[in-house]
Short mmCIF file of C-alpha atoms and ligand atoms in Angstrom, two decimals:
data_model
loop_
_atom_site.label_atom_id
_atom_site.label_comp_id
_atom_site.label_asym_id
_atom_site.label_seq_id
_atom_site.Cartn_x
_atom_site.Cartn_y
_atom_site.Cartn_z
CA MET A 185 0.16 -0.04 -0.07
CA THR A 186 1.25 3.49 -0.70
CA ILE A 187 0.07 6.57 0.79
CA HIS A 188 -0.88 9.02 -1.71
CA SER A 189 -2.35 11.65 0.44
CA PHE A 190 -2.07 12.58 4.28
CA GLU A 191 -5.53 13.85 3.85
CA THR A 192 -7.38 10.97 3.34
CA PRO A 193 -7.07 7.77 5.85
CA PRO A 194 -6.72 4.58 3.75
CA VAL A 195 -9.95 2.55 4.53
CA GLU A 196 -8.79 -0.89 3.07
CA THR A 197 -8.04 -3.86 5.10
CA PRO A 198 -4.99 -5.51 4.51
CA LYS A 199 -5.70 -8.58 2.74
CA THR A 200 -2.83 -10.85 4.28
CA ARG A 201 -3.45 -13.95 5.83
CA ARG A 202 -2.68 -15.17 9.50
CA PHE A 203 0.58 -17.12 9.87
CA SER A 204 1.41 -20.07 11.88
CA ALA A 205 4.51 -20.42 14.44
CA SER A 206 5.63 -23.19 12.45
CA GLU A 207 6.24 -21.06 9.16
CA LYS A 208 8.86 -18.96 10.90
CA ARG A 209 12.52 -19.42 10.12
CA LEU A 210 15.68 -17.85 11.74
CA ILE A 211 16.93 -16.52 8.46
CA ASN A 212 15.45 -15.83 4.81
CA CYS A 213 11.97 -15.79 5.99
CA GLU A 214 10.55 -12.69 4.53
CA THR A 215 6.89 -14.31 3.97
CA VAL A 216 6.18 -14.27 7.50
CA ASP A 217 5.74 -10.88 9.59
CA VAL A 218 9.07 -9.89 11.47
CA ASN A 219 7.05 -7.18 13.39
CA GLN A 220 4.78 -9.84 15.08
CA LEU A 221 6.23 -11.61 18.28
CA MET A 222 3.27 -13.73 18.44
CA PRO A 223 2.75 -16.74 17.74
CA ILE A 224 6.48 -17.43 19.07
CA LYS A 225 8.24 -20.39 17.49
CA TYR A 226 11.55 -20.20 19.30
CA HIS A 227 11.08 -20.41 22.71
CA TRP A 228 14.57 -20.23 23.61
CA ALA A 229 14.74 -16.81 22.38
CA TRP A 230 12.13 -15.64 24.45
CA GLU A 231 13.35 -17.42 27.47
CA TYR A 232 16.68 -15.46 26.91
CA TYR A 233 15.41 -12.29 26.59
CA LEU A 234 13.55 -12.58 29.88
CA THR A 235 16.88 -13.66 31.73
CA GLY A 236 18.56 -10.74 30.18
CA CYS A 237 15.85 -8.64 31.61
CA ALA A 238 16.06 -10.06 35.13
CA ASN A 239 19.75 -9.78 35.08
CA HIS A 240 19.32 -5.99 34.57
CA TRP A 241 22.14 -3.84 36.28
CA MET A 242 24.01 -0.57 36.11
CA PRO A 243 27.51 0.40 36.50
CA SER A 244 26.88 3.26 38.86
CA GLU A 245 25.27 0.90 41.47
CA VAL A 246 28.83 -0.67 41.72
CA SER A 247 30.99 1.17 44.37
CA MET A 248 34.23 2.25 43.28
CA ALA A 249 35.72 3.73 46.50
CA LYS A 250 37.97 0.73 47.58
CA ASP A 251 39.20 0.67 43.97
CA ILE A 252 40.39 4.39 43.90
CA GLU A 253 41.77 4.13 47.53
CA LEU A 254 43.92 0.82 45.97
CA TRP A 255 44.68 2.59 42.60
CA LYS A 256 45.91 5.70 44.51
CA SER A 257 48.24 3.52 46.92
CA ASN A 258 51.56 2.13 46.59
CA ASP A 259 50.16 -1.34 46.95
CA LEU A 260 49.80 -2.24 43.10
CA SER A 261 52.51 -3.15 41.42
CA PRO A 262 53.55 -1.83 37.63
CA ASP A 263 52.75 -5.30 36.19
CA GLU A 264 49.24 -5.36 37.80
CA ARG A 265 48.41 -1.77 36.80
CA HIS A 266 49.65 -2.73 33.24
CA MET A 267 47.21 -6.03 33.29
CA ILE A 268 44.25 -3.73 34.68
CA LEU A 269 45.18 -1.03 31.87
CA ARG A 270 45.28 -3.63 29.11
CA ASN A 271 42.16 -5.31 29.86
CA LEU A 272 40.12 -2.02 30.24
CA GLY A 273 41.42 -0.90 26.80
CA PHE A 274 40.46 -4.24 25.14
CA PHE A 275 37.11 -4.23 26.86
CA SER A 276 36.04 -0.82 26.58
CA THR A 277 35.92 -0.70 22.67
CA ALA A 278 35.21 -4.74 22.34
CA GLU A 279 31.68 -3.83 23.68
CA SER A 280 30.96 -1.43 21.13
CA LEU A 281 32.13 -3.79 18.20
CA VAL A 282 29.89 -6.36 19.49
CA ALA A 283 27.18 -3.83 19.77
CA ASN A 284 27.46 -2.28 16.23
CA ASN A 285 27.83 -6.18 14.77
CA ILE A 286 24.56 -6.84 16.36
CA THR A 287 22.60 -3.70 15.33
CA LEU A 288 24.30 -3.08 11.77
CA ALA A 289 25.21 -6.84 10.61
CA ILE A 290 23.14 -9.37 12.66
CA PHE A 291 19.76 -8.04 13.28
CA ARG A 292 19.04 -7.12 9.47
CA HIS A 293 19.65 -10.83 8.67
CA VAL A 294 17.90 -12.44 11.69
CA THR A 295 14.02 -12.75 10.04
CA ASN A 296 12.46 -13.63 13.28
CA ALA A 297 10.58 -11.43 15.69
CA GLU A 298 11.74 -13.40 19.07
CA CYS A 299 15.22 -13.29 18.12
CA ARG A 300 15.35 -9.77 17.26
CA GLN A 301 13.60 -8.82 20.52
CA TYR A 302 16.57 -10.71 22.44
CA LEU A 303 19.00 -8.93 20.34
CA LEU A 304 17.48 -5.53 21.18
CA ARG A 305 17.98 -6.56 24.82
CA GLN A 306 21.53 -7.68 24.20
CA ALA A 307 22.30 -4.61 22.24
CA PHE A 308 21.43 -2.65 25.15
CA GLU A 309 23.54 -4.84 27.67
CA GLU A 310 26.52 -3.92 25.40
CA ALA A 311 25.94 -0.23 26.03
CA ILE A 312 25.68 -1.08 29.62
CA HIS A 313 29.08 -2.74 29.16
CA THR A 314 30.65 0.10 27.27
CA HIS A 315 28.96 2.46 29.81
CA ALA A 316 30.97 0.20 32.69
CA PHE A 317 34.43 0.89 31.23
CA HIS A 318 33.54 4.54 30.85
CA TYR A 319 32.69 4.43 34.51
CA ILE A 320 35.53 2.55 35.85
CA VAL A 321 37.92 5.11 33.64
CA GLU A 322 35.99 8.02 35.15
CA SER A 323 36.22 6.75 38.96
CA LEU A 324 40.05 5.81 38.83
CA GLY A 325 40.82 9.03 37.21
CA LEU A 326 42.71 7.19 34.16
CA ASP A 327 43.19 9.24 31.00
CA GLU A 328 40.13 8.23 28.79
CA GLN A 329 42.01 8.92 25.56
CA GLU A 330 44.91 6.30 26.21
CA VAL A 331 42.52 3.56 27.34
CA PHE A 332 39.66 4.08 24.52
CA ASN A 333 42.59 4.42 21.97
CA MET A 334 44.05 1.24 22.70
CA TYR A 335 42.52 -0.74 20.49
CA ARG A 336 44.24 1.35 17.64
CA GLU A 337 47.46 1.78 19.23
CA ILE A 338 48.01 -1.83 21.11
CA PRO A 339 48.85 -4.30 18.30
CA VAL A 340 47.67 -7.40 20.41
CA ILE A 341 44.28 -5.55 20.95
CA TRP A 342 44.11 -4.19 17.43
CA ALA A 343 44.73 -7.80 15.91
CA LYS A 344 41.81 -9.32 17.82
CA ASP A 345 39.59 -6.23 16.80
CA ALA A 346 40.55 -5.97 13.27
CA PHE A 347 39.89 -9.76 12.99
CA GLU A 348 36.14 -8.94 14.42
CA MET A 349 35.58 -5.76 12.10
CA GLU A 350 36.53 -7.64 8.73
CA LEU A 351 33.52 -10.03 9.81
CA THR A 352 31.42 -7.05 10.25
CA GLY A 353 32.46 -5.36 7.13
CA ALA A 354 31.73 -8.16 4.90
CA MET A 355 27.97 -7.63 5.94
CA LEU A 356 27.71 -4.22 5.39
CA ASP A 357 27.56 -4.23 1.53
CA PRO A 358 23.88 -3.11 0.88
CA SER A 359 23.97 -5.88 -1.79
CA PHE A 360 24.88 -8.57 1.00
CA ARG A 361 22.26 -11.42 1.03
CA THR A 362 21.82 -14.64 3.11
CA ASP A 363 19.56 -16.38 0.47
CA THR A 364 22.54 -18.09 -1.10
CA PRO A 365 24.60 -21.07 0.30
CA ALA A 366 27.90 -18.53 0.20
CA GLY A 367 25.47 -15.69 1.91
CA ALA A 368 24.31 -17.90 4.59
CA GLN A 369 27.88 -19.45 5.30
CA LYS A 370 29.19 -15.85 5.43
CA PHE A 371 26.63 -14.99 8.02
CA LEU A 372 27.18 -17.76 9.87
CA GLU A 373 30.85 -16.93 10.19
CA ASN A 374 29.92 -13.66 11.37
CA LEU A 375 27.75 -15.24 14.04
CA ILE A 376 30.60 -17.56 15.11
CA GLY A 377 33.11 -15.00 14.73
CA TYR A 378 31.29 -12.81 17.71
CA TYR A 379 29.23 -15.34 19.75
CA VAL A 380 31.89 -18.01 19.73
CA ILE A 381 35.13 -16.29 19.23
CA MET A 382 34.67 -12.65 20.51
CA GLU A 383 32.42 -13.30 23.49
CA GLY A 384 32.88 -16.65 24.05
CA ILE A 385 37.00 -16.75 23.86
CA PHE A 386 38.67 -13.16 23.57
CA PHE A 387 36.65 -12.48 26.49
CA TYR A 388 37.67 -14.95 28.75
CA SER A 389 41.34 -14.21 29.47
CA GLY A 390 40.28 -10.64 30.43
CA PHE A 391 37.71 -12.14 32.96
CA ALA A 392 40.16 -14.63 34.30
CA MET A 393 42.77 -11.99 35.17
CA ILE A 394 40.59 -9.47 36.32
CA LEU A 395 38.79 -12.04 38.79
CA SER A 396 41.82 -13.38 39.90
CA LEU A 397 42.62 -10.10 41.48
CA HIS A 398 38.92 -10.05 42.69
CA ARG A 399 39.80 -13.34 44.60
CA GLN A 400 42.50 -11.55 46.46
CA ASN A 401 39.87 -8.94 47.55
CA ARG A 402 41.61 -6.47 45.46
CA MET A 403 39.76 -3.92 42.76
CA THR A 404 36.55 -5.42 43.92
CA GLY A 405 34.51 -2.66 42.10
CA ILE A 406 36.26 -3.23 38.83
CA GLY A 407 35.74 -7.29 39.78
CA GLU A 408 31.96 -6.69 40.77
CA GLN A 409 31.29 -5.44 37.50
CA PHE A 410 33.42 -7.95 35.69
CA GLN A 411 31.05 -10.43 37.47
CA TYR A 412 27.69 -8.89 36.04
CA ILE A 413 29.30 -8.74 32.75
CA LEU A 414 30.48 -12.37 32.61
CA ARG A 415 26.79 -13.15 33.78
CA ASP A 416 25.39 -11.35 30.80
CA GLU A 417 28.20 -12.77 28.65
CA THR A 418 27.29 -16.25 29.47
CA VAL A 419 23.58 -15.50 28.39
CA HIS A 420 24.86 -13.74 24.90
CA LEU A 421 27.30 -16.88 24.27
CA ASN A 422 24.07 -19.50 24.90
CA PHE A 423 21.73 -17.33 22.66
CA GLY A 424 24.55 -17.19 20.10
CA VAL A 425 25.22 -20.79 20.20
CA ASP A 426 21.49 -21.68 19.88
CA LEU A 427 20.95 -19.27 16.92
CA ILE A 428 23.79 -20.66 15.16
CA ASN A 429 22.98 -24.58 15.74
CA GLY A 430 19.13 -23.30 14.95
CA ILE A 431 20.60 -21.82 11.40
CA LYS A 432 22.54 -25.14 10.93
CA ALA A 433 19.44 -27.05 11.53
CA GLU A 434 17.44 -25.22 9.39
CA ASN A 435 20.04 -24.92 6.49
CA PRO A 436 22.14 -28.15 6.53
CA GLU A 437 23.19 -27.61 2.97
CA ILE A 438 25.61 -24.73 4.36
CA TRP A 439 27.19 -26.95 6.92
CA THR A 440 29.79 -28.44 4.42
CA PRO A 441 32.96 -30.20 5.20
CA GLY A 442 34.93 -27.33 3.52
CA PHE A 443 33.02 -24.78 5.65
CA GLN A 444 33.40 -26.60 9.08
CA GLU A 445 37.45 -26.75 7.99
CA ARG A 446 37.26 -22.61 7.59
CA ILE A 447 35.55 -22.27 10.99
CA ILE A 448 37.92 -24.92 12.73
CA LYS A 449 40.94 -22.51 11.01
CA LEU A 450 39.51 -19.50 12.35
CA VAL A 451 39.40 -20.62 16.04
CA HIS A 452 43.12 -21.56 15.71
CA TYR A 453 43.78 -18.48 14.51
CA ALA A 454 41.72 -16.79 17.55
CA VAL A 455 43.52 -19.18 20.29
CA GLU A 456 46.71 -17.64 18.80
CA LEU A 457 45.12 -14.33 18.93
CA GLU A 458 44.57 -14.81 22.58
CA ALA A 459 47.72 -16.22 23.51
CA THR A 460 49.83 -13.30 22.03
CA TYR A 461 47.52 -11.07 23.70
CA ALA A 462 47.97 -12.83 27.29
CA GLU A 463 51.87 -12.58 26.35
CA GLU A 464 52.02 -8.66 26.14
CA VAL A 465 49.59 -8.32 29.11
CA LEU A 466 51.40 -10.80 31.39
CA PRO A 467 54.88 -10.55 30.51
CA SER A 468 56.34 -11.91 33.53
CA GLY A 469 53.29 -13.79 35.01
CA LEU A 470 51.07 -12.57 37.99
CA MET A 471 49.30 -13.85 41.15
CA GLY A 472 50.28 -17.19 39.84
CA LEU A 473 49.13 -16.64 36.31
CA THR A 474 51.51 -16.91 33.39
CA ALA A 475 51.04 -16.47 29.76
CA PRO A 476 51.37 -19.80 29.18
CA MET A 477 48.33 -20.94 31.01
CA PHE A 478 46.23 -18.67 29.13
CA ARG A 479 47.19 -20.09 25.80
CA GLU A 480 46.17 -23.42 27.57
CA TYR A 481 43.18 -21.64 28.79
CA ALA A 482 42.25 -20.37 25.52
CA GLN A 483 42.80 -23.87 24.03
CA TYR A 484 40.27 -25.24 26.68
CA ILE A 485 37.83 -22.88 25.87
CA ALA A 486 38.40 -23.18 22.41
CA ASP A 487 37.32 -26.84 22.73
CA ARG A 488 34.27 -26.43 24.78
CA ARG A 489 33.06 -23.91 22.35
CA LEU A 490 33.54 -25.75 19.26
CA GLU A 491 31.84 -29.01 20.86
CA ARG A 492 28.84 -26.74 21.47
CA ILE A 493 28.47 -26.14 17.66
CA GLY A 494 28.92 -29.39 16.72
CA LEU A 495 32.45 -29.44 15.79
CA PRO A 496 35.59 -31.61 17.19
CA ALA A 497 37.67 -30.47 20.15
CA GLN A 498 41.17 -29.40 18.84
CA TYR A 499 43.46 -29.27 21.61
CA GLY A 500 42.64 -31.56 24.52
CA SER A 501 44.00 -29.00 26.96
CA ALA A 502 43.46 -29.21 30.60
CA ASN A 503 41.67 -26.17 32.47
CA PRO A 504 44.18 -24.10 34.22
CA PHE A 505 41.78 -22.29 35.96
CA PRO A 506 38.99 -24.60 37.45
CA TRP A 507 38.01 -21.89 40.09
CA MET A 508 36.59 -20.02 36.80
CA THR A 509 33.97 -22.53 36.39
CA GLU A 510 32.88 -22.25 40.15
CA THR A 511 32.73 -18.13 39.33
CA ILE A 512 30.48 -18.73 36.15
CA ASP A 513 28.17 -20.92 38.14
CA LEU A 514 28.05 -18.74 40.93
CA ALA A 515 27.22 -15.68 38.66
CA LYS A 516 24.34 -17.37 37.52
CA GLU A 517 22.67 -17.82 41.08
CA LYS A 518 20.14 -15.72 41.88
CA ASN A 519 21.37 -14.08 45.36
CA PHE A 520 25.20 -13.80 44.17
CA PHE A 521 25.17 -10.09 44.27
CA GLU A 522 23.98 -9.06 47.53
CA SER A 523 25.66 -5.68 46.89
CA ARG A 524 22.83 -4.58 44.78
CA VAL A 525 21.71 -1.28 46.14
CA THR A 526 18.90 -0.27 43.50
CA GLU A 527 15.32 -1.54 43.23
CA TYR A 528 14.11 -1.18 39.84
CA ARG A 529 10.98 0.81 39.42
CA SER A 530 7.67 -1.12 38.87
CA GLY A 531 4.54 0.47 37.57
CA ALA A 532 3.20 1.13 41.04
CA THR A 533 5.79 3.40 42.09
CA LEU A 534 6.30 5.68 38.76
CA VAL A 535 5.38 9.31 39.53
CA TRP A 536 5.02 11.29 36.34
CA ASP A 537 6.22 15.00 36.17
CA ASP A 538 3.27 16.78 34.48
MN1 MN B 221 29.31 -7.51 26.47
FE1 FE B 222 28.09 -9.65 24.91
#
């Protein structure tokens, strides 16, 4: 329908039929209305959306007082400061890369309303994560130019981000489509590059490094924010895995042996990028953590991620940080965040200024 005149409202009834949930598809489903959430087909996507909302948090709820005191004291070694700064540098822009990829690359090609509902929630969570890094930088009085420019200036950070930005770039061509096998594979490569590699592998060294400090009761404000972020990222990763496996199941012809080989190669490359990152961030080891342990950790994590998308484990490495599993499980528990200070407003308590 075209609106010819704004003076005469159209009176015709749209003659389209109602659709059933079974007609919905994750990609390439232009025939079903993407504006209509109900009827739901992919209940997992809706559940992730509800979980994301239940996990809501804001950076400013976390007190940075003890961190400020410690940062200004002489009780942090130069190596510890370097490790903290590098991780702030990496995450402060990595979160924006993820948000931009969701809104500019993924959203357009996912033709399902309940997945889009989750993607909108996830995009907001990425904005909160970027906000968290701004809040930390501001609280500690760090040089924001230095921290937010690290992704262009520090080669081990740039290498990871350049790898990701290339995956986003490939989707930005207006003529890009997912309705050819090559196009659908390119899109799946983007999803794996972000959900499995960026959020599932690249984020985990930083989580382990910062949470090691937190385990020693140091920089606990940053540590608490990392726990919130880790909790969110666990949901992002789970959604991503379900989306990837769902697209594979609906489009089995794209999951060719050659494509599987390509994904395994990308993961090997990502593990090398992560190991190189750890060498620069921990040149002489810290708190019993050494760069070789992070290579092992990246390998261990990569094996777990590969298995979840139906690909064979590559390394067989042991987990050098078994306590991280416990930390992730704890983060999923409801009462873990006892220091929450804000109750979110419910409808009954809203007051309107008029
Ligand atoms: Mn994030
Ligand atoms: Fe995320």
